[in-house]
Short mmCIF file of C-alpha atoms and ligand atoms in Angstrom, two decimals:
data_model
loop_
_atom_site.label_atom_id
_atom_site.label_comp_id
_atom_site.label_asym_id
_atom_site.label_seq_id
_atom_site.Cartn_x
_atom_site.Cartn_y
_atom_site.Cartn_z
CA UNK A 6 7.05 -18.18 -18.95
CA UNK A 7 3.88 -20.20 -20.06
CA UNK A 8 2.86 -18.73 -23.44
CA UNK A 9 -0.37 -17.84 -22.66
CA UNK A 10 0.96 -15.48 -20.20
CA UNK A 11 3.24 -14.40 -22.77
CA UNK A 12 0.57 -13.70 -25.41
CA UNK A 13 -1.73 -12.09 -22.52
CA UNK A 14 1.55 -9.81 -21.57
CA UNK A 15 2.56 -8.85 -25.16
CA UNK A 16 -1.18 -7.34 -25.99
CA UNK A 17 -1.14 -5.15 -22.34
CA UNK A 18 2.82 -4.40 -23.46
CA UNK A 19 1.32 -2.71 -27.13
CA UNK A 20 -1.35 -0.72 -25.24
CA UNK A 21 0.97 0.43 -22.39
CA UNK A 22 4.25 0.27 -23.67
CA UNK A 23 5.66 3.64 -21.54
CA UNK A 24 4.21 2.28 -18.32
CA UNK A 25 6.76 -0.09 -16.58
CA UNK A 26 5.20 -0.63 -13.03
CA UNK A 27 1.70 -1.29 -14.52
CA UNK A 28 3.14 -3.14 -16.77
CA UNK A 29 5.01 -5.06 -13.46
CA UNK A 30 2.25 -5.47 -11.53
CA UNK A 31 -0.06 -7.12 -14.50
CA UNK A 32 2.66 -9.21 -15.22
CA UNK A 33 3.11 -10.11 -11.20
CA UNK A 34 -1.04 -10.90 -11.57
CA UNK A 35 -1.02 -12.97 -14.75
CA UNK A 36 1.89 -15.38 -14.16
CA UNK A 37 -0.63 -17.23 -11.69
CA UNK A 38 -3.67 -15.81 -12.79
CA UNK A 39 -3.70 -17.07 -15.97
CA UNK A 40 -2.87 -20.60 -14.97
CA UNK A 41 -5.43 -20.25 -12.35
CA UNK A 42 -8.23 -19.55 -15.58
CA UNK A 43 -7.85 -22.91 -16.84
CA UNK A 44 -9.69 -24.52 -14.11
CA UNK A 45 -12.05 -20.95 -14.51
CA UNK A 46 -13.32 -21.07 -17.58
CA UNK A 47 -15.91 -18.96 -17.43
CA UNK A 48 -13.92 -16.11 -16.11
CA UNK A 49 -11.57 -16.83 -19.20
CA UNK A 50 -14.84 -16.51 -22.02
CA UNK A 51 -15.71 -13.61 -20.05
CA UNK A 52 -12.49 -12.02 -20.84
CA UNK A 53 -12.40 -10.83 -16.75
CA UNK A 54 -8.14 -10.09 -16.62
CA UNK A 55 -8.73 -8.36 -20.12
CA UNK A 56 -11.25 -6.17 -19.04
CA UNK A 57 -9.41 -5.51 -15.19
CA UNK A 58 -6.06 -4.40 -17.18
CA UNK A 59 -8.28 -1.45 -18.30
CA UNK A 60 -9.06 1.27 -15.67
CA UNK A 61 -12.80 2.03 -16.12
CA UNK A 62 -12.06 5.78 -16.38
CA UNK A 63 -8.47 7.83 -16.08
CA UNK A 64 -8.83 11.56 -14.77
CA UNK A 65 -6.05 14.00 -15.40
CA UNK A 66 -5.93 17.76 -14.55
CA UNK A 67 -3.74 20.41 -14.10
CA UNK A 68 -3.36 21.83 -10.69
CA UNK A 69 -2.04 25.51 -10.79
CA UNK A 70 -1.61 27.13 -7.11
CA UNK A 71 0.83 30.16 -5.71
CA UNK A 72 3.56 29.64 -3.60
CA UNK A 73 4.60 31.96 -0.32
CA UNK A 74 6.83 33.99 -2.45
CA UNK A 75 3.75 34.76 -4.57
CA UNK A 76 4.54 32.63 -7.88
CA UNK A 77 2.77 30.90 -9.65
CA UNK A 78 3.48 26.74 -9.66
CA UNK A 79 1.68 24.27 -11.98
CA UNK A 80 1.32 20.44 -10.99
CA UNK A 81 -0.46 17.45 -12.69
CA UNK A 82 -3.52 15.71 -10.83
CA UNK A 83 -4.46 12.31 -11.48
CA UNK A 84 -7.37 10.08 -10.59
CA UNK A 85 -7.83 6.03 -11.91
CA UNK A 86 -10.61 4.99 -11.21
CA UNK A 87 -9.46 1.11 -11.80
CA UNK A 88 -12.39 -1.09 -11.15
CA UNK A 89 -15.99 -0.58 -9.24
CA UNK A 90 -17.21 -3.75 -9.34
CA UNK A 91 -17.37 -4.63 -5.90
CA UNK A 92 -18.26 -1.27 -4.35
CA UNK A 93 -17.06 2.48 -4.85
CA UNK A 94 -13.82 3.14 -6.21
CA UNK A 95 -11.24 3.34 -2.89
CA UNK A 96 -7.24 4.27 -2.46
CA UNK A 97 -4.91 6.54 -1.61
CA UNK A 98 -3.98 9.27 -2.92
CA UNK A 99 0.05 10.04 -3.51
CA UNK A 100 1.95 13.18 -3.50
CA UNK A 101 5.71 12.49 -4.62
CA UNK A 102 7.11 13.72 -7.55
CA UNK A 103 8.04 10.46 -8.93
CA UNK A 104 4.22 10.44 -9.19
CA UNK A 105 3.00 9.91 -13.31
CA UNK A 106 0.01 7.44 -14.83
CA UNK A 107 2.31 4.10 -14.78
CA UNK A 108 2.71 4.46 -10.97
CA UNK A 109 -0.60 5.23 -10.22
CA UNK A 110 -2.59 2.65 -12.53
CA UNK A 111 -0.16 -0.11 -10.65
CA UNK A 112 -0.99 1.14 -7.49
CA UNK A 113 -4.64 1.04 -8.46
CA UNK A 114 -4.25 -2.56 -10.14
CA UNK A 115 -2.93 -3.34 -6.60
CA UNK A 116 -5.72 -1.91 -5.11
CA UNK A 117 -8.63 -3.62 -6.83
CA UNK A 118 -7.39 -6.62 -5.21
CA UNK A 119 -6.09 -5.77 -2.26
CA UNK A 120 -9.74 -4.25 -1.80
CA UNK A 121 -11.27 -7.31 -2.52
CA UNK A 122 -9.17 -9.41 -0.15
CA UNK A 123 -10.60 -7.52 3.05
CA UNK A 124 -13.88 -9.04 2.38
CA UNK A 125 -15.31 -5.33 2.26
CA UNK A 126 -17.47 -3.41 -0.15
CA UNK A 127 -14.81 -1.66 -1.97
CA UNK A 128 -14.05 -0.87 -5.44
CA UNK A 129 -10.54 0.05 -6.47
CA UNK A 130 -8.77 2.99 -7.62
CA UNK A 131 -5.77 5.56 -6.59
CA UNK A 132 -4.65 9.07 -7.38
CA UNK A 133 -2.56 11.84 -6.85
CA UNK A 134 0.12 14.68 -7.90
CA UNK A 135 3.84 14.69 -8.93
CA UNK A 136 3.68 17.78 -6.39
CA UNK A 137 6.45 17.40 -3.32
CA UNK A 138 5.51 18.06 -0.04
CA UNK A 139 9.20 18.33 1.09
CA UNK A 140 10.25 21.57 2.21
CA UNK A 141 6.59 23.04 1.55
CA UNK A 142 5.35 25.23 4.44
CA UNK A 143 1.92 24.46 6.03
CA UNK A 144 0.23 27.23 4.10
CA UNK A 145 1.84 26.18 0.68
CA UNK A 146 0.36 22.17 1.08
CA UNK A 147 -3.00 23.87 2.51
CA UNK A 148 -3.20 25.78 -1.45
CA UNK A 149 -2.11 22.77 -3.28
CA UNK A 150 -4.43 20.64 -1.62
CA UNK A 151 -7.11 23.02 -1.87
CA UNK A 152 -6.65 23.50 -5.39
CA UNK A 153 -6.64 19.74 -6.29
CA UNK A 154 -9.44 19.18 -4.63
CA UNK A 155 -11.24 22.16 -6.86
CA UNK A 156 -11.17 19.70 -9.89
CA UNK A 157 -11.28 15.95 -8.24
CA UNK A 158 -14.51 17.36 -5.83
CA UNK A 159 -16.73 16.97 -9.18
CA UNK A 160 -15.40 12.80 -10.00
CA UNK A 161 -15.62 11.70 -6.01
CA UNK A 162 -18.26 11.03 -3.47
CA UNK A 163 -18.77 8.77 -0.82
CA UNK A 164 -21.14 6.36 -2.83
CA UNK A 165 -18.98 7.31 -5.60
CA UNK A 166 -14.79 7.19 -4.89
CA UNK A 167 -13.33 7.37 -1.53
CA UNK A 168 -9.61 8.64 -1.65
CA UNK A 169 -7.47 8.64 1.15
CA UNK A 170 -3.61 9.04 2.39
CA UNK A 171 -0.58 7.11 0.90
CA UNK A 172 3.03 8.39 0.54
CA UNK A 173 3.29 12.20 1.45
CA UNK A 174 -0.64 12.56 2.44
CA UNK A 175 -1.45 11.99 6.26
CA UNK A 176 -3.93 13.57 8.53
CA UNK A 177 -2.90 16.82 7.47
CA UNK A 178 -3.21 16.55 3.50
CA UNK A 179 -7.03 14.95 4.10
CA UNK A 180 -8.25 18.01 6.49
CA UNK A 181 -7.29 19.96 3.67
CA UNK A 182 -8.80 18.71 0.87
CA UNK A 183 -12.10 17.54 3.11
CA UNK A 184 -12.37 21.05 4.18
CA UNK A 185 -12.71 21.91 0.44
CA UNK A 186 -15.11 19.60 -0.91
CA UNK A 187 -16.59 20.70 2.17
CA UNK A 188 -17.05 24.13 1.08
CA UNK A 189 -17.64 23.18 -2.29
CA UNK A 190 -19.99 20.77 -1.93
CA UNK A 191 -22.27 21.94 1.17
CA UNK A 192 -22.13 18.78 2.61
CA UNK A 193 -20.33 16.83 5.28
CA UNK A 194 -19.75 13.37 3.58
CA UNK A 195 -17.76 10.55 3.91
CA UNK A 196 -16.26 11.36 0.77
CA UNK A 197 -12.26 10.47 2.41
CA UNK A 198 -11.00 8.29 4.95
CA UNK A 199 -8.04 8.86 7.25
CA UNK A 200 -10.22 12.08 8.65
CA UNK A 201 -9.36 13.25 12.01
CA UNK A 202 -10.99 11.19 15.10
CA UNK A 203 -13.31 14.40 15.92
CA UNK A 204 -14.55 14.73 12.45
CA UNK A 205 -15.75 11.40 10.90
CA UNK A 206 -12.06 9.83 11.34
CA UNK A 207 -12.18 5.84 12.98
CA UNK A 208 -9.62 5.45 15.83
CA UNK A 209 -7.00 2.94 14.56
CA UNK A 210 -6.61 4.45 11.27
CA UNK A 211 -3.52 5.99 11.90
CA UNK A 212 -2.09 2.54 13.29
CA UNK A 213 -3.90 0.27 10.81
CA UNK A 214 -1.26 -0.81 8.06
CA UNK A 215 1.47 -1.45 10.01
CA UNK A 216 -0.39 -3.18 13.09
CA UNK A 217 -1.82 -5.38 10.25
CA UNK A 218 0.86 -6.11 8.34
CA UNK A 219 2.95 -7.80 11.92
CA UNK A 220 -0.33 -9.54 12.47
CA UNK A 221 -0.19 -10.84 9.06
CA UNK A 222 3.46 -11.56 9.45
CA UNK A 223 2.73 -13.34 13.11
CA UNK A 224 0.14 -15.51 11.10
CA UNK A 225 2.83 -16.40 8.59
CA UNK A 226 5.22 -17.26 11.28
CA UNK A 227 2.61 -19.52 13.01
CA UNK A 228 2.57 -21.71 10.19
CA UNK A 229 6.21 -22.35 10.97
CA UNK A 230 5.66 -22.82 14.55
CA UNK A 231 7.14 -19.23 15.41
CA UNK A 232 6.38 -16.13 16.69
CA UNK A 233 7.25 -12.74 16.60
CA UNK A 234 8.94 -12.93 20.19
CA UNK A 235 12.87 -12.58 20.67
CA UNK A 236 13.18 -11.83 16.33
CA UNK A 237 15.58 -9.26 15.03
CA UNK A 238 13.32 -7.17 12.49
CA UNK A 239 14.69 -4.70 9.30
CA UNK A 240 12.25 -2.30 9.05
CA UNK A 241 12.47 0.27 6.18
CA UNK A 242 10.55 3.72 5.72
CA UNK A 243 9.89 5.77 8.76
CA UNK A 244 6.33 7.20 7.90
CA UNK A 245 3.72 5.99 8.85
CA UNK A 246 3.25 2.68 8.24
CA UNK A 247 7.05 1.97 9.66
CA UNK A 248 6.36 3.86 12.70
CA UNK A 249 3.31 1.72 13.62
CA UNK A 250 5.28 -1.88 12.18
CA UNK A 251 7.56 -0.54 15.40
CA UNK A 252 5.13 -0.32 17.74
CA UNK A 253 3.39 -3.29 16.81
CA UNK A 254 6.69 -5.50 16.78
CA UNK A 255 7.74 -3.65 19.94
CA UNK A 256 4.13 -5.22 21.75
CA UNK A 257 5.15 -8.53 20.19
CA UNK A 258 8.58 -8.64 21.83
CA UNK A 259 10.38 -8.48 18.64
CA UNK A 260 13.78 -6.07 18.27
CA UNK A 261 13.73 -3.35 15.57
CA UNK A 262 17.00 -2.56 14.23
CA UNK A 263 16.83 -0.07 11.22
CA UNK A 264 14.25 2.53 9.81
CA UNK A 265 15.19 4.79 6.77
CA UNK A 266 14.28 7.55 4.41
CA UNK A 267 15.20 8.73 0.88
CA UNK A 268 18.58 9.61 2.64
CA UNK A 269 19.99 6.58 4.16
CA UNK A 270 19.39 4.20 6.69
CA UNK A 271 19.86 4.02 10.45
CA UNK A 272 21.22 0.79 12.45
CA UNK A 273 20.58 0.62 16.03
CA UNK A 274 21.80 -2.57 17.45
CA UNK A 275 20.49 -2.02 20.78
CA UNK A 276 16.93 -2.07 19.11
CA UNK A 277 13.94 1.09 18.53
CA UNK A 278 12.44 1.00 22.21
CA UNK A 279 9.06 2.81 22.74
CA UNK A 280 10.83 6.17 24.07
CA UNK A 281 13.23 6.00 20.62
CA UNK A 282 10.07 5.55 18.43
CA UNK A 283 8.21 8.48 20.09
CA UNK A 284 10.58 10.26 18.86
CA UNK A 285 10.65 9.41 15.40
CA UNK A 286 6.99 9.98 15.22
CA UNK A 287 7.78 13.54 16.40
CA UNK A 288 10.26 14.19 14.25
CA UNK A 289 8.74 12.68 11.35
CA UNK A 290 5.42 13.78 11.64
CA UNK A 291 5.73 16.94 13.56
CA UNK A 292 9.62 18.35 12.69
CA UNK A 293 9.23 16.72 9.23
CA UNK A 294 13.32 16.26 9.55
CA UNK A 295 15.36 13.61 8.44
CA UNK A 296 16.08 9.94 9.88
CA UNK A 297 19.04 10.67 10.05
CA UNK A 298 18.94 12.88 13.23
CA UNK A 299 18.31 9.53 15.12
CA UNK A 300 21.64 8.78 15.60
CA UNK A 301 23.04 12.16 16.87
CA UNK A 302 20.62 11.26 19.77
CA UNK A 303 20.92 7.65 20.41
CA UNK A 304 23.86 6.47 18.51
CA UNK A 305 23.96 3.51 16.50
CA UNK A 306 24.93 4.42 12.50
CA UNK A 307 23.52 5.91 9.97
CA UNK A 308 24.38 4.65 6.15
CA UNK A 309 24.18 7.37 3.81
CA UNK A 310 22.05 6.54 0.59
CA UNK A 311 21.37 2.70 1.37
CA UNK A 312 18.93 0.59 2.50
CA UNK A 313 19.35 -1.89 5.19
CA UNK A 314 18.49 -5.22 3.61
CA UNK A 315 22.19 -6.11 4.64
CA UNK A 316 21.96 -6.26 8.33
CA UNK A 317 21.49 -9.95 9.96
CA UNK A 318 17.88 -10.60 10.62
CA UNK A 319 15.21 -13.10 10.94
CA UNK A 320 12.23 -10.92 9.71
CA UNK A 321 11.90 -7.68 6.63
CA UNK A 322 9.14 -5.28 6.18
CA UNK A 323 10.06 -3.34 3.45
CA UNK A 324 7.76 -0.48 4.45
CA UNK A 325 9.04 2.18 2.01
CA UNK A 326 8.23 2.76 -1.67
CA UNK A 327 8.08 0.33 -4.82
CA UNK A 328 10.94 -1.75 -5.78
CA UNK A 329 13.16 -0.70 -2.83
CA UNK A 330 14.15 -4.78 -2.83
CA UNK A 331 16.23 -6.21 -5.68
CA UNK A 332 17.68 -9.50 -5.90
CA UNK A 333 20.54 -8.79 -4.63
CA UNK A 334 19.12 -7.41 -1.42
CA UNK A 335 16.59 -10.59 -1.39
CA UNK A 336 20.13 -13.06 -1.71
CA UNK A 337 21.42 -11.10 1.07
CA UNK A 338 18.46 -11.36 3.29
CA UNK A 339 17.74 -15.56 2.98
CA UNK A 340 21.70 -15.92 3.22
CA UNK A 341 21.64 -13.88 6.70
CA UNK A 342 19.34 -16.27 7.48
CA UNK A 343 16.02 -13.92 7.11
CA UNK A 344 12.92 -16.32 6.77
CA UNK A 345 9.65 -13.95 6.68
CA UNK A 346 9.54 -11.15 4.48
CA UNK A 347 6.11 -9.27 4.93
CA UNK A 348 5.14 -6.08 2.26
CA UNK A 349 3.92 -3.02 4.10
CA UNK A 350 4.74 -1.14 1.21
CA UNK A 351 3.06 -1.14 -2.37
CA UNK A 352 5.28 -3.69 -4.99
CA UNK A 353 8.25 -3.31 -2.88
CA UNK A 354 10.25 -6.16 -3.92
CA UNK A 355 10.89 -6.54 -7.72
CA UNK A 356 9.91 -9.89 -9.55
CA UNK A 357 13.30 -11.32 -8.78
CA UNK A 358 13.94 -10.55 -5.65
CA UNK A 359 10.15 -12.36 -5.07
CA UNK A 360 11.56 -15.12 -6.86
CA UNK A 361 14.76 -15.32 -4.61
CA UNK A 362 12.10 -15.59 -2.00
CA UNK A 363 10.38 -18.59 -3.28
CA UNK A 364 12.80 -20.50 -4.63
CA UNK A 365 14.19 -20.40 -1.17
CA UNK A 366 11.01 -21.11 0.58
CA UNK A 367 11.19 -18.62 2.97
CA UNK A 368 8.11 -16.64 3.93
CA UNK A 369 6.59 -14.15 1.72
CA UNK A 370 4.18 -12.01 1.70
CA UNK A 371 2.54 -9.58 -1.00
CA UNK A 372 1.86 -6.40 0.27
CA UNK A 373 -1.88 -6.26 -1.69
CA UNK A 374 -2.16 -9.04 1.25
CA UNK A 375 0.03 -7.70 3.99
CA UNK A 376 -0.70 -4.27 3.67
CA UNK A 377 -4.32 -4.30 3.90
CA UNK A 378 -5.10 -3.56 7.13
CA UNK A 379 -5.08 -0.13 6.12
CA UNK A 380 -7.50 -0.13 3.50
CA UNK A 381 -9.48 -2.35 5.75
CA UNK A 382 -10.08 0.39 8.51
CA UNK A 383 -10.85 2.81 6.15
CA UNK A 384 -13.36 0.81 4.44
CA UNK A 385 -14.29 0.63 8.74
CA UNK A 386 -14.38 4.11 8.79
CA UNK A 387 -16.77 4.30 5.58
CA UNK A 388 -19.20 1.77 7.56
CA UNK A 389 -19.26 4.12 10.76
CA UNK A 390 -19.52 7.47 8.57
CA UNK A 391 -22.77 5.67 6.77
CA UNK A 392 -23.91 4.37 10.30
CA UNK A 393 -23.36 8.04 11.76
CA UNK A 394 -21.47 6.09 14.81
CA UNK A 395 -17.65 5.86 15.93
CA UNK A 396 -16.91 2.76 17.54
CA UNK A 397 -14.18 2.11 20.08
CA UNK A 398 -9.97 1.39 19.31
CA UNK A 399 -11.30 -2.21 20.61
CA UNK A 400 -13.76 -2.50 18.61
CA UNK A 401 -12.15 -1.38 15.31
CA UNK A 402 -8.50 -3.07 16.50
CA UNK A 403 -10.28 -6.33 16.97
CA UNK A 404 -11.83 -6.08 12.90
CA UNK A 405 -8.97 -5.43 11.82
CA UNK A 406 -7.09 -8.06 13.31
CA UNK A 407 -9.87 -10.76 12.15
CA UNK A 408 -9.44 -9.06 8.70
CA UNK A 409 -5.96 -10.03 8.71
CA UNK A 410 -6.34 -13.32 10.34
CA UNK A 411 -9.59 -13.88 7.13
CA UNK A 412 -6.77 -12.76 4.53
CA UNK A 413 -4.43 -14.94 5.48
CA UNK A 414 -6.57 -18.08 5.33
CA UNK A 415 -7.72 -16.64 2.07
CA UNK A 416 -3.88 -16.92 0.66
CA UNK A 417 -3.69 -20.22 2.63
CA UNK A 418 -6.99 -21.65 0.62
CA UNK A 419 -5.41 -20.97 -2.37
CA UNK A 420 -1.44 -20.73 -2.30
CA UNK A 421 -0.76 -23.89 -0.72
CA UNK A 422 1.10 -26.31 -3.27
CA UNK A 423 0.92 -29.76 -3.30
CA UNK A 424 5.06 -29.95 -1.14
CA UNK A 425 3.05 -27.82 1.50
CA UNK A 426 4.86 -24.53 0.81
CA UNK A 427 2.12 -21.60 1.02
CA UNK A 428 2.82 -19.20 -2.19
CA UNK A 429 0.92 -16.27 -0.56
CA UNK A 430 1.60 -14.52 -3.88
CA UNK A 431 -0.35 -16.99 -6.18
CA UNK A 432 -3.28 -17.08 -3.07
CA UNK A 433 -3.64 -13.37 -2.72
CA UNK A 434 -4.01 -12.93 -6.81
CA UNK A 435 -6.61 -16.06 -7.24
CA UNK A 436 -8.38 -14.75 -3.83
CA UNK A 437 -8.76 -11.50 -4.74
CA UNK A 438 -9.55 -11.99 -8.18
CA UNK A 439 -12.18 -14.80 -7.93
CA UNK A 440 -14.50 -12.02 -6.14
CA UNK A 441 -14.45 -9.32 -8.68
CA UNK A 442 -14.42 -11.31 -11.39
CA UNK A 443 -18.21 -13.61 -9.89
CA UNK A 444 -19.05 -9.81 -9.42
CA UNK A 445 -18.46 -8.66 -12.99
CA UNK A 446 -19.96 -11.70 -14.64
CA UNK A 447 -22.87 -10.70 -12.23
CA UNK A 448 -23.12 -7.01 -13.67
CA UNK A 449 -22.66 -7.90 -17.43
CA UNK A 450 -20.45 -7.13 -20.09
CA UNK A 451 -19.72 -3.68 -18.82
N1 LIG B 504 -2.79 3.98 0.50
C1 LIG B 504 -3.24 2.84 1.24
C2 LIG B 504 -3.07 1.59 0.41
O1 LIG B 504 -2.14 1.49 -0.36
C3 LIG B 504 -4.63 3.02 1.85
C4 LIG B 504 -5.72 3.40 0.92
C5 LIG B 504 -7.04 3.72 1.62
O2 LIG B 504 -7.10 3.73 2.84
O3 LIG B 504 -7.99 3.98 0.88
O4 LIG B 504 -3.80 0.64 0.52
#
């Protein structure tokens, strides 16, 4: 490691030392942003990566609410509110009880430049609850999100921070909490995104991160002189991002083969069709059971407490949580002969398993790149909620997949090295990074 980056690491290391994924993710950032500031000197003097290692504000809260046998639980709420320099603060919010302040200011460090890649007006930031949604009823998630919002109402706003879904928040989690600040507030906002279609929601939501992240993979593949056609795909996770990779790779003529939850994997050689998927959405999203139901119905096998990085394939979307994808796994992958690995999920490979990927050449994609396409419809949906207008799926589906197509010539511009091999990694950091940092030499030392 350079020893700039090493000085640069050790000083974020003093200040953070019981934060390991933030701590990750900078170090992910610096090893080619710092490089990169050489040539940048003004964004060095202007101490930019110093400053963007530092959320702007941290909000923590308790979140007390009653349960349907009448007791009383207590939760911790969270809000970082990374970096607004580009627009109001915008991410997901998380409810998994894995959830604490290392996990959330990486996902926000993400964020800021993910943000900034979609070329939209959007600041970054993320939040959430160690609460678990899993075996909660209806009325039980409708308190706890109702409660939660009864502190964050007072630090968000739609000029102000825009939450939104990640893991265990979908439609049902933002109806909730809009229908609080709501109440509290008197006013129907775009304060969230990922709001149903009838009530401020943008068609395509729903479909947006994993539609993007196949076109972003079908961009990658072009460079190769490939497609997407006639390719066995590893998918992992089977919310929602997974679910729409499937459908998306389904329309491209590729052949799904696994899916998984914190349970196992499932392995269906005969591929997901469209009938197979429909039913994972129902189960997942309407039964809330387990992947592992799949094969009682269709067959295939399901692999108790793995994940399916060792099935033959030519393309990987590790769609589920943060360093799901060690080295190990990434070894197995390139020697199966795997050759485009695309993020839908948030840091789901670790730093050696990325390197496996690079060293080997193969395709590789960041998800604060790959996975943007979400972000990127909700910062569509923010536009239509200020415009007071909803436009169509073709509409919206067509941004999105220029977004995607404007991302990946972004990593292009600058990940290319001089043997021709595109390090999407290095050209998503320096791409998103040049933009906040012209905008926060712009704004002043603030
Ligand atoms: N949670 C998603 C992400 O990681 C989407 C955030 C949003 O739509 O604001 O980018």
């Amino acid at each position: 490691m350079n020893r700039q980056v090493k000085e640069f690491l050790e000083k974020v290391e003093l200040r953070n030392s019981n934060e390991p994924e933030f701590l990750q993710s900078v170090q992910e950032v610096a090893e080619t942003i710092i490089p990169f500031l050489e040539q940048a000197p003004r964004y060095k003097k202007a101490k930019i990566l110093e400053r963007m290692v530092e959320p702007e504000r941290v909000i923590m809260f308790r979140v007390p609410w009653l349960d349907d046998a009448g007791e009383v639980q207590v939760n911790r709420g969270f809000r970082v509110q990374m970096n607004s320099a580009i627009g109001p603060y915008k991410g997901g919010l998380r409810f998994h009880p894995s959830v604490n302040l290392s996990i959330l200011k990486f996902l926000a460090f993400e964020q800021v430049l993910k943000n900034s890649l979609t070329g939209l007006p959007m600041g970054g930031g993320k939040g959430g609850s160690d609460f678990d949604p899993k075996g909660k009823s209806d009325n039980e998630i409708m308190k706890f999100c109702q409660s939660f919002m009864t502190e964050l109402y007072r630090h968000v706003g739609a000029d102000i921070d825009v939450p939104a879904g990640d893991i265990g928040v979908g439609g049902r989690e933002v109806g909730y909490l809009f229908g609080q600040y709501k109440r509290i507030k008197g006013e129907f906002t775009g304060v969230l995104t990922g709001k149903g279609p009838g009530w401020g929601g943008s068609v395509i939501r729903p479909e947006a991160t994993g539609y993007g992240v196949v076109y972003f993979a079908e961009d990658m593949l072009e460079t190769r002189g490939e497609t997407m056609k006639g390719k066995t795909v590893l998918i992992s996770g089977s919310g929602n991002v997974a679910q729409y990779t499937v459908e998306r790779c389904l329309q491209a003529g590729a052949k799904v083969v696994t899916m998984s939850d914190s349970e196992g994997f499932i392995y269906d050689p005969e591929g997901i069709d469209e009938a197979k998927l429909a039913y994972v959405m129902d189960l997942k999203n309407e039964q809330r059971g387990r992947i592992r139901e799949y094969t009682k119905k269709f067959g295939g096998e399901f692999f108790e407490g793995e994940r399916p990085w060792k099935i033959k394939c030519d393309v990987a979307f590790p769609n589920a949580t943060q360093n799901e994808l060690n080295e190990e796994d990434a070894r197995l992958l390139v020697k199966n002969g795997c050759f485009c690995v695309a993020e839908g999920a948030n840091m789901p490979c670790t730093p050696e398993a990325i390197h496996v990927f690079t060293e080997a050449k193969i395709l590789y994609a960041p998800g604060k790149a790959s996975n943007a396409g979400g972000v990127a419809v909700s910062g569509l949906e923010m536009s239509q909620n200020s415009l007071r207008i909803s436009w169509t799926r073709e509409e919206v589906n067509s941004r999105l997949w220029q977004i995607m197509k404007d991302i990946h010539r972004i990593c292009v511009k600058y990940g290319k090295e001089e043997d021709g091999y595109i390090n999407y990694e290095k050209g998503a950091n320096i791409g998103g990074f040049v933009k906040v940092a012209e905008a926060m030499i712009a704004q002043g030392i603030v």
